[in-house]
PDB file of C-alpha atoms in Angstrom:
ATOM      1  CA  GLY A   1     -37.363 -53.632  53.341  1.00 59.00           C
ATOM      2  CA  GLN A   2     -34.586 -51.907  50.816  1.00 73.00           C
ATOM      3  CA  ASN A   3     -32.820 -48.431  51.428  1.00 89.00           C
ATOM      4  CA  ILE A   4     -30.762 -47.393  48.313  1.00 95.00           C
ATOM      5  CA  ASP A   5     -29.205 -43.544  48.980  1.00 96.00           C
ATOM      6  CA  GLN A   6     -26.923 -41.391  46.531  1.00 97.00           C
ATOM      7  CA  PRO A   7     -26.553 -37.648  46.035  1.00 97.00           C
ATOM      8  CA  THR A   8     -29.152 -36.635  43.333  1.00 96.00           C
ATOM      9  CA  GLU A   9     -27.334 -34.305  41.266  1.00 97.00           C
ATOM     10  CA  MET A  10     -23.366 -33.271  41.428  1.00 98.00           C
ATOM     11  CA  THR A  11     -20.891 -31.325  38.935  1.00 97.00           C
ATOM     12  CA  ALA A  12     -17.151 -31.552  38.153  1.00 97.00           C
ATOM     13  CA  THR A  13     -14.530 -30.451  36.034  1.00 97.00           C
ATOM     14  CA  GLU A  14     -12.853 -32.079  32.901  1.00 97.00           C
ATOM     15  CA  GLY A  15      -9.984 -33.435  33.567  1.00 97.00           C
ATOM     16  CA  ALA A  16     -11.262 -34.045  37.507  1.00 97.00           C
ATOM     17  CA  ILE A  17     -11.584 -36.414  40.086  1.00 97.00           C
ATOM     18  CA  VAL A  18     -14.973 -37.339  41.239  1.00 98.00           C
ATOM     19  CA  GLN A  19     -16.352 -40.114  44.068  1.00 98.00           C
ATOM     20  CA  ILE A  20     -19.992 -40.560  43.630  1.00 98.00           C
ATOM     21  CA  ASN A  21     -21.458 -42.250  46.898  1.00 98.00           C
ATOM     22  CA  CYS A  22     -23.896 -45.127  47.989  1.00 98.00           C
ATOM     23  CA  THR A  23     -25.274 -46.422  50.611  1.00 97.00           C
ATOM     24  CA  TYR A  24     -28.152 -49.111  51.197  1.00 96.00           C
ATOM     25  CA  GLN A  25     -29.743 -51.361  53.834  1.00 92.00           C
ATOM     26  CA  THR A  26     -31.224 -54.455  51.996  1.00 84.00           C
ATOM     27  CA  SER A  27     -31.950 -58.091  53.397  1.00 79.00           C
ATOM     28  CA  GLY A  28     -30.214 -60.728  50.948  1.00 83.00           C
ATOM     29  CA  PHE A  29     -27.332 -58.392  49.710  1.00 88.00           C
ATOM     30  CA  ASN A  30     -25.154 -60.501  46.894  1.00 87.00           C
ATOM     31  CA  GLY A  31     -23.204 -57.692  45.309  1.00 92.00           C
ATOM     32  CA  LEU A  32     -23.241 -54.168  44.058  1.00 95.00           C
ATOM     33  CA  PHE A  33     -23.793 -52.655  40.571  1.00 95.00           C
ATOM     34  CA  TRP A  34     -22.995 -49.185  38.658  1.00 96.00           C
ATOM     35  CA  TYR A  35     -24.707 -48.651  36.138  1.00 96.00           C
ATOM     36  CA  GLN A  36     -23.414 -45.646  33.439  1.00 96.00           C
ATOM     37  CA  GLN A  37     -27.525 -44.273  31.802  1.00 96.00           C
ATOM     38  CA  HIS A  38     -27.350 -41.338  28.764  1.00 95.00           C
ATOM     39  CA  ALA A  39     -30.452 -39.452  29.191  1.00 90.00           C
ATOM     40  CA  GLY A  40     -32.904 -41.926  26.969  1.00 88.00           C
ATOM     41  CA  GLU A  41     -30.432 -44.415  26.794  1.00 91.00           C
ATOM     42  CA  ALA A  42     -30.799 -47.622  28.798  1.00 92.00           C
ATOM     43  CA  PRO A  43     -28.521 -48.562  31.797  1.00 93.00           C
ATOM     44  CA  THR A  44     -25.171 -49.448  30.026  1.00 92.00           C
ATOM     45  CA  PHE A  45     -23.117 -51.808  33.357  1.00 90.00           C
ATOM     46  CA  LEU A  46     -19.566 -49.796  34.422  1.00 93.00           C
ATOM     47  CA  SER A  47     -18.741 -52.522  37.685  1.00 92.00           C
ATOM     48  CA  TYR A  48     -19.711 -55.276  39.763  1.00 92.00           C
ATOM     49  CA  ASN A  49     -18.007 -55.382  43.138  1.00 95.00           C
ATOM     50  CA  VAL A  50     -19.618 -58.611  45.734  1.00 92.00           C
ATOM     51  CA  LEU A  51     -16.143 -58.811  47.997  1.00 94.00           C
ATOM     52  CA  ASP A  52     -14.951 -55.494  50.196  1.00 97.00           C
ATOM     53  CA  GLY A  53     -12.642 -53.744  48.869  1.00 97.00           C
ATOM     54  CA  LEU A  54     -11.230 -51.537  45.543  1.00 96.00           C
ATOM     55  CA  GLU A  55     -12.177 -53.340  41.943  1.00 93.00           C
ATOM     56  CA  GLU A  56     -10.617 -50.475  39.020  1.00 93.00           C
ATOM     57  CA  LYS A  57     -11.166 -51.135  35.564  1.00 89.00           C
ATOM     58  CA  GLY A  58      -9.700 -47.809  33.697  1.00 94.00           C
ATOM     59  CA  ARG A  59     -10.790 -44.889  34.676  1.00 96.00           C
ATOM     60  CA  PHE A  60     -13.056 -46.029  36.847  1.00 96.00           C
ATOM     61  CA  SER A  61     -12.828 -47.636  40.006  1.00 97.00           C
ATOM     62  CA  SER A  62     -15.563 -48.682  42.225  1.00 97.00           C
ATOM     63  CA  PHE A  63     -15.529 -49.412  46.569  1.00 98.00           C
ATOM     64  CA  LEU A  64     -17.195 -51.477  48.444  1.00 98.00           C
ATOM     65  CA  SER A  65     -17.557 -52.380  52.244  1.00 97.00           C
ATOM     66  CA  ARG A  66     -20.180 -54.445  53.077  1.00 95.00           C
ATOM     67  CA  SER A  67     -20.352 -54.196  56.784  1.00 94.00           C
ATOM     68  CA  LYS A  68     -20.853 -50.365  55.923  1.00 95.00           C
ATOM     69  CA  GLY A  69     -23.357 -50.679  54.203  1.00 95.00           C
ATOM     70  CA  TYR A  70     -21.204 -48.580  51.608  1.00 97.00           C
ATOM     71  CA  SER A  71     -20.065 -47.903  47.804  1.00 98.00           C
ATOM     72  CA  TYR A  72     -18.567 -45.196  45.779  1.00 98.00           C
ATOM     73  CA  LEU A  73     -17.574 -44.770  42.075  1.00 98.00           C
ATOM     74  CA  LEU A  74     -14.677 -43.369  41.188  1.00 98.00           C
ATOM     75  CA  LEU A  75     -14.405 -41.352  37.993  1.00 97.00           C
ATOM     76  CA  LYS A  76     -11.004 -39.895  36.998  1.00 97.00           C
ATOM     77  CA  GLU A  77      -9.708 -37.466  33.820  1.00 97.00           C
ATOM     78  CA  LEU A  78     -13.275 -36.336  33.485  1.00 98.00           C
ATOM     79  CA  GLN A  79     -14.567 -36.244  30.303  1.00 97.00           C
ATOM     80  CA  MET A  80     -17.521 -34.373  28.691  1.00 97.00           C
ATOM     81  CA  LYS A  81     -19.226 -37.491  27.919  1.00 96.00           C
ATOM     82  CA  ASP A  82     -19.167 -38.580  31.300  1.00 97.00           C
ATOM     83  CA  SER A  83     -22.112 -36.261  32.187  1.00 98.00           C
ATOM     84  CA  ALA A  84     -25.234 -39.154  32.510  1.00 97.00           C
ATOM     85  CA  SER A  85     -26.393 -40.644  35.670  1.00 97.00           C
ATOM     86  CA  TYR A  86     -25.170 -43.148  37.907  1.00 98.00           C
ATOM     87  CA  LEU A  87     -26.688 -46.024  38.888  1.00 97.00           C
ATOM     88  CA  CYS A  88     -26.126 -47.657  42.006  1.00 97.00           C
ATOM     89  CA  ALA A  89     -28.037 -50.991  41.950  1.00 95.00           C
ATOM     90  CA  VAL A  90     -28.045 -54.102  44.622  1.00 94.00           C
ATOM     91  CA  ARG A  91     -28.183 -57.685  43.619  1.00 87.00           C
ATOM     92  CA  HIS A  92     -30.249 -59.860  46.013  1.00 83.00           C
ATOM     93  CA  SER A  93     -29.461 -63.297  47.234  1.00 78.00           C
ATOM     94  CA  GLY A  94     -31.669 -65.892  44.934  1.00 68.00           C
ATOM     95  CA  GLY A  95     -30.840 -67.625  42.149  1.00 59.00           C
ATOM     96  CA  TYR A  96     -32.497 -65.553  40.497  1.00 61.00           C
ATOM     97  CA  GLN A  97     -30.848 -61.591  41.538  1.00 68.00           C
ATOM     98  CA  LYS A  98     -33.356 -59.548  41.682  1.00 80.00           C
ATOM     99  CA  VAL A  99     -31.272 -56.352  40.913  1.00 86.00           C
ATOM    100  CA  THR A 100     -32.894 -53.471  42.972  1.00 90.00           C
ATOM    101  CA  PHE A 101     -32.287 -49.398  41.840  1.00 94.00           C
ATOM    102  CA  GLY A 102     -31.052 -46.547  43.153  1.00 95.00           C
ATOM    103  CA  THR A 103     -32.393 -43.608  41.954  1.00 94.00           C
ATOM    104  CA  GLY A 104     -29.254 -42.354  39.720  1.00 96.00           C
ATOM    105  CA  THR A 105     -27.052 -39.668  40.560  1.00 98.00           C
ATOM    106  CA  LYS A 106     -26.432 -36.803  37.416  1.00 97.00           C
ATOM    107  CA  LEU A 107     -23.450 -35.419  37.044  1.00 98.00           C
ATOM    108  CA  GLN A 108     -22.132 -33.245  35.117  1.00 98.00           C
ATOM    109  CA  VAL A 109     -19.024 -32.247  33.971  1.00 98.00           C
ATOM    110  CA  ILE A 110     -17.939 -28.827  32.580  1.00 97.00           C
ATOM    111  CA  PRO A 111     -14.898 -27.430  31.295  1.00 95.00           C
TER     112      PRO A 111
ATOM    113  CA  GLU B   1     -20.905 -58.406  19.953  1.00 78.00           C
ATOM    114  CA  PRO B   2     -24.003 -60.084  21.354  1.00 82.00           C
ATOM    115  CA  GLU B   3     -26.721 -57.625  22.115  1.00 92.00           C
ATOM    116  CA  VAL B   4     -30.397 -57.673  23.406  1.00 96.00           C
ATOM    117  CA  THR B   5     -33.293 -55.784  21.111  1.00 96.00           C
ATOM    118  CA  GLN B   6     -36.703 -54.765  21.680  1.00 97.00           C
ATOM    119  CA  THR B   7     -39.543 -53.664  19.402  1.00 97.00           C
ATOM    120  CA  PRO B   8     -40.986 -50.828  18.811  1.00 97.00           C
ATOM    121  CA  SER B   9     -38.892 -48.178  19.882  1.00 96.00           C
ATOM    122  CA  HIS B  10     -41.896 -45.848  20.429  1.00 97.00           C
ATOM    123  CA  GLN B  11     -45.327 -47.298  21.498  1.00 97.00           C
ATOM    124  CA  VAL B  12     -48.232 -45.021  21.896  1.00 98.00           C
ATOM    125  CA  THR B  13     -51.525 -46.054  22.608  1.00 97.00           C
ATOM    126  CA  GLN B  14     -54.628 -45.641  24.110  1.00 97.00           C
ATOM    127  CA  MET B  15     -56.346 -46.071  27.537  1.00 97.00           C
ATOM    128  CA  GLY B  16     -57.638 -49.483  27.609  1.00 97.00           C
ATOM    129  CA  GLN B  17     -55.887 -51.219  24.839  1.00 97.00           C
ATOM    130  CA  GLU B  18     -53.609 -53.996  24.471  1.00 98.00           C
ATOM    131  CA  VAL B  19     -50.013 -53.811  23.990  1.00 98.00           C
ATOM    132  CA  ILE B  20     -47.102 -56.358  23.599  1.00 97.00           C
ATOM    133  CA  LEU B  21     -43.770 -55.267  24.301  1.00 98.00           C
ATOM    134  CA  ARG B  22     -40.903 -57.447  22.417  1.00 97.00           C
ATOM    135  CA  CYS B  23     -38.060 -58.402  23.657  1.00 97.00           C
ATOM    136  CA  VAL B  24     -35.093 -60.625  21.694  1.00 97.00           C
ATOM    137  CA  PRO B  25     -32.253 -61.432  24.570  1.00 96.00           C
ATOM    138  CA  ILE B  26     -29.153 -62.412  23.771  1.00 93.00           C
ATOM    139  CA  SER B  27     -29.271 -66.472  22.309  1.00 90.00           C
ATOM    140  CA  ASN B  28     -27.252 -68.494  24.845  1.00 88.00           C
ATOM    141  CA  HIS B  29     -28.774 -66.230  27.936  1.00 92.00           C
ATOM    142  CA  LEU B  30     -31.215 -68.269  29.958  1.00 90.00           C
ATOM    143  CA  TYR B  31     -32.836 -65.414  32.876  1.00 91.00           C
ATOM    144  CA  PHE B  32     -34.706 -62.380  31.655  1.00 94.00           C
ATOM    145  CA  TYR B  33     -35.282 -59.352  32.985  1.00 95.00           C
ATOM    146  CA  TRP B  34     -38.828 -56.739  32.686  1.00 97.00           C
ATOM    147  CA  TYR B  35     -37.343 -53.076  34.067  1.00 96.00           C
ATOM    148  CA  ARG B  36     -39.496 -50.188  33.847  1.00 97.00           C
ATOM    149  CA  GLN B  37     -38.794 -46.372  34.904  1.00 96.00           C
ATOM    150  CA  ILE B  38     -41.245 -43.552  34.382  1.00 96.00           C
ATOM    151  CA  LEU B  39     -39.590 -40.827  32.782  1.00 93.00           C
ATOM    152  CA  GLY B  40     -37.279 -38.507  35.577  1.00 90.00           C
ATOM    153  CA  GLN B  41     -37.438 -41.764  37.900  1.00 93.00           C
ATOM    154  CA  LYS B  42     -35.070 -44.596  38.854  1.00 93.00           C
ATOM    155  CA  VAL B  43     -35.002 -47.464  37.220  1.00 95.00           C
ATOM    156  CA  GLU B  44     -38.089 -50.593  38.765  1.00 95.00           C
ATOM    157  CA  PHE B  45     -37.479 -54.265  38.405  1.00 93.00           C
ATOM    158  CA  LEU B  46     -40.963 -55.972  37.253  1.00 95.00           C
ATOM    159  CA  VAL B  47     -40.309 -59.692  36.767  1.00 94.00           C
ATOM    160  CA  SER B  48     -37.673 -61.908  36.173  1.00 92.00           C
ATOM    161  CA  PHE B  49     -38.320 -66.021  34.529  1.00 93.00           C
ATOM    162  CA  TYR B  50     -36.378 -68.491  33.897  1.00 90.00           C
ATOM    163  CA  ASN B  51     -36.937 -72.025  32.501  1.00 88.00           C
ATOM    164  CA  ASN B  52     -40.633 -70.817  30.924  1.00 89.00           C
ATOM    165  CA  GLU B  53     -42.173 -69.505  34.098  1.00 91.00           C
ATOM    166  CA  ILE B  54     -41.762 -66.293  36.434  1.00 92.00           C
ATOM    167  CA  SER B  55     -39.462 -67.201  39.415  1.00 89.00           C
ATOM    168  CA  GLU B  56     -39.774 -63.097  41.012  1.00 88.00           C
ATOM    169  CA  LYS B  57     -42.188 -60.106  40.705  1.00 90.00           C
ATOM    170  CA  SER B  58     -42.274 -56.835  41.814  1.00 90.00           C
ATOM    171  CA  GLU B  59     -46.162 -55.345  43.619  1.00 89.00           C
ATOM    172  CA  ILE B  60     -46.265 -53.693  40.853  1.00 93.00           C
ATOM    173  CA  PHE B  61     -46.027 -56.840  38.686  1.00 95.00           C
ATOM    174  CA  ASP B  62     -49.898 -56.984  38.717  1.00 93.00           C
ATOM    175  CA  ASP B  63     -52.712 -58.985  37.050  1.00 94.00           C
ATOM    176  CA  GLN B  64     -52.715 -56.486  34.115  1.00 96.00           C
ATOM    177  CA  PHE B  65     -49.250 -57.322  33.244  1.00 97.00           C
ATOM    178  CA  SER B  66     -48.153 -60.854  31.910  1.00 97.00           C
ATOM    179  CA  VAL B  67     -44.858 -62.266  30.588  1.00 97.00           C
ATOM    180  CA  GLU B  68     -44.217 -64.938  27.694  1.00 95.00           C
ATOM    181  CA  ARG B  69     -41.515 -66.716  25.965  1.00 92.00           C
ATOM    182  CA  PRO B  70     -43.317 -67.834  22.397  1.00 86.00           C
ATOM    183  CA  ASP B  71     -41.067 -69.203  20.278  1.00 86.00           C
ATOM    184  CA  GLY B  72     -37.422 -69.847  22.045  1.00 79.00           C
ATOM    185  CA  SER B  73     -36.513 -66.474  20.830  1.00 88.00           C
ATOM    186  CA  ASN B  74     -38.517 -63.362  22.039  1.00 94.00           C
ATOM    187  CA  PHE B  75     -39.269 -62.632  25.651  1.00 96.00           C
ATOM    188  CA  THR B  76     -42.822 -60.887  25.558  1.00 97.00           C
ATOM    189  CA  LEU B  77     -44.550 -58.484  28.213  1.00 98.00           C
ATOM    190  CA  LYS B  78     -47.911 -57.824  27.374  1.00 98.00           C
ATOM    191  CA  ILE B  79     -50.094 -54.820  29.465  1.00 97.00           C
ATOM    192  CA  ARG B  80     -53.901 -55.505  29.056  1.00 96.00           C
ATOM    193  CA  SER B  81     -56.073 -52.762  29.457  1.00 95.00           C
ATOM    194  CA  THR B  82     -53.270 -49.720  29.604  1.00 97.00           C
ATOM    195  CA  LYS B  83     -53.408 -47.136  32.701  1.00 96.00           C
ATOM    196  CA  LEU B  84     -52.063 -43.118  32.332  1.00 97.00           C
ATOM    197  CA  GLU B  85     -49.733 -43.965  35.086  1.00 96.00           C
ATOM    198  CA  ASP B  86     -48.032 -47.270  32.527  1.00 97.00           C
ATOM    199  CA  SER B  87     -46.399 -44.623  30.554  1.00 98.00           C
ATOM    200  CA  ALA B  88     -43.044 -45.079  31.281  1.00 97.00           C
ATOM    201  CA  MET B  89     -39.400 -47.025  29.190  1.00 97.00           C
ATOM    202  CA  TYR B  90     -39.405 -50.458  29.920  1.00 98.00           C
ATOM    203  CA  PHE B  91     -36.301 -52.314  29.406  1.00 97.00           C
ATOM    204  CA  CYS B  92     -35.352 -55.936  29.161  1.00 97.00           C
ATOM    205  CA  ALA B  93     -32.181 -57.648  30.196  1.00 95.00           C
ATOM    206  CA  SER B  94     -31.075 -60.902  30.375  1.00 93.00           C
ATOM    207  CA  ARG B  95     -28.045 -62.709  31.536  1.00 89.00           C
ATOM    208  CA  GLY B  96     -26.440 -66.356  31.219  1.00 87.00           C
ATOM    209  CA  GLU B  97     -25.802 -69.185  32.890  1.00 76.00           C
ATOM    210  CA  VAL B  98     -26.220 -69.110  37.038  1.00 70.00           C
ATOM    211  CA  SER B  99     -22.611 -68.040  37.926  1.00 71.00           C
ATOM    212  CA  SER B 100     -22.967 -64.784  35.721  1.00 75.00           C
ATOM    213  CA  TYR B 101     -23.832 -61.539  36.993  1.00 80.00           C
ATOM    214  CA  GLU B 102     -23.724 -59.311  34.874  1.00 85.00           C
ATOM    215  CA  GLN B 103     -27.405 -57.783  33.054  1.00 88.00           C
ATOM    216  CA  TYR B 104     -27.461 -57.523  29.102  1.00 92.00           C
ATOM    217  CA  PHE B 105     -30.113 -54.234  28.630  1.00 94.00           C
ATOM    218  CA  GLY B 106     -31.878 -53.483  25.654  1.00 96.00           C
ATOM    219  CA  PRO B 107     -32.592 -49.875  24.214  1.00 96.00           C
ATOM    220  CA  GLY B 108     -36.380 -50.080  25.766  1.00 97.00           C
ATOM    221  CA  THR B 109     -39.341 -49.630  24.269  1.00 97.00           C
ATOM    222  CA  ARG B 110     -40.554 -45.969  25.405  1.00 97.00           C
ATOM    223  CA  LEU B 111     -44.569 -46.662  25.692  1.00 98.00           C
ATOM    224  CA  THR B 112     -46.774 -43.746  25.572  1.00 98.00           C
ATOM    225  CA  VAL B 113     -50.789 -44.388  26.314  1.00 98.00           C
ATOM    226  CA  THR B 114     -53.549 -41.048  26.387  1.00 97.00           C
TER     227      THR B 114
END
């Protein structure tokens, strides 16, 4: 089966750094996505990790530990527009690449 | 920049009616997906489609659902007899070649069943 856990809500201050954690238990793991979703909108791609380690992309970084079933998304220099839900999603092995999403972490950035 | 488009943006229908949700994936993409998101809940996989056939489907995707790529550009999701619990946002996504990983999501169709 698949189980993806992430905190439901987080609050952080504009200009600060926030880390959103995700743990997963799944068969046939083939990579992990982070998506951003603003209310009423489609998910937009942030990052993808398949190997252990840190991937940095501007203000956003994502980390993966396959042995621990753990990932985090790090957001630096928070801006008000970063207020959104952040979805952790596991990509399954196999050619068709089914993706299972976690429930998402709603991040509120406050002044 | 190419994008996935979906129509309509909002569909209201009565319980028991059939609805067809339409998607135009990115033109050179090969893999197509439908997801749904009930208000306040997580994004859920419904079905994946490749080479004109369903490649994988979830337990949600029962006999009342069907997908089709009728003309080489559109990708449709049909719900034969809608139920109140089908009210949700439906997202279409597409992916390029075998080696690619990113799924590009459309803006979604909000389906309201009354």
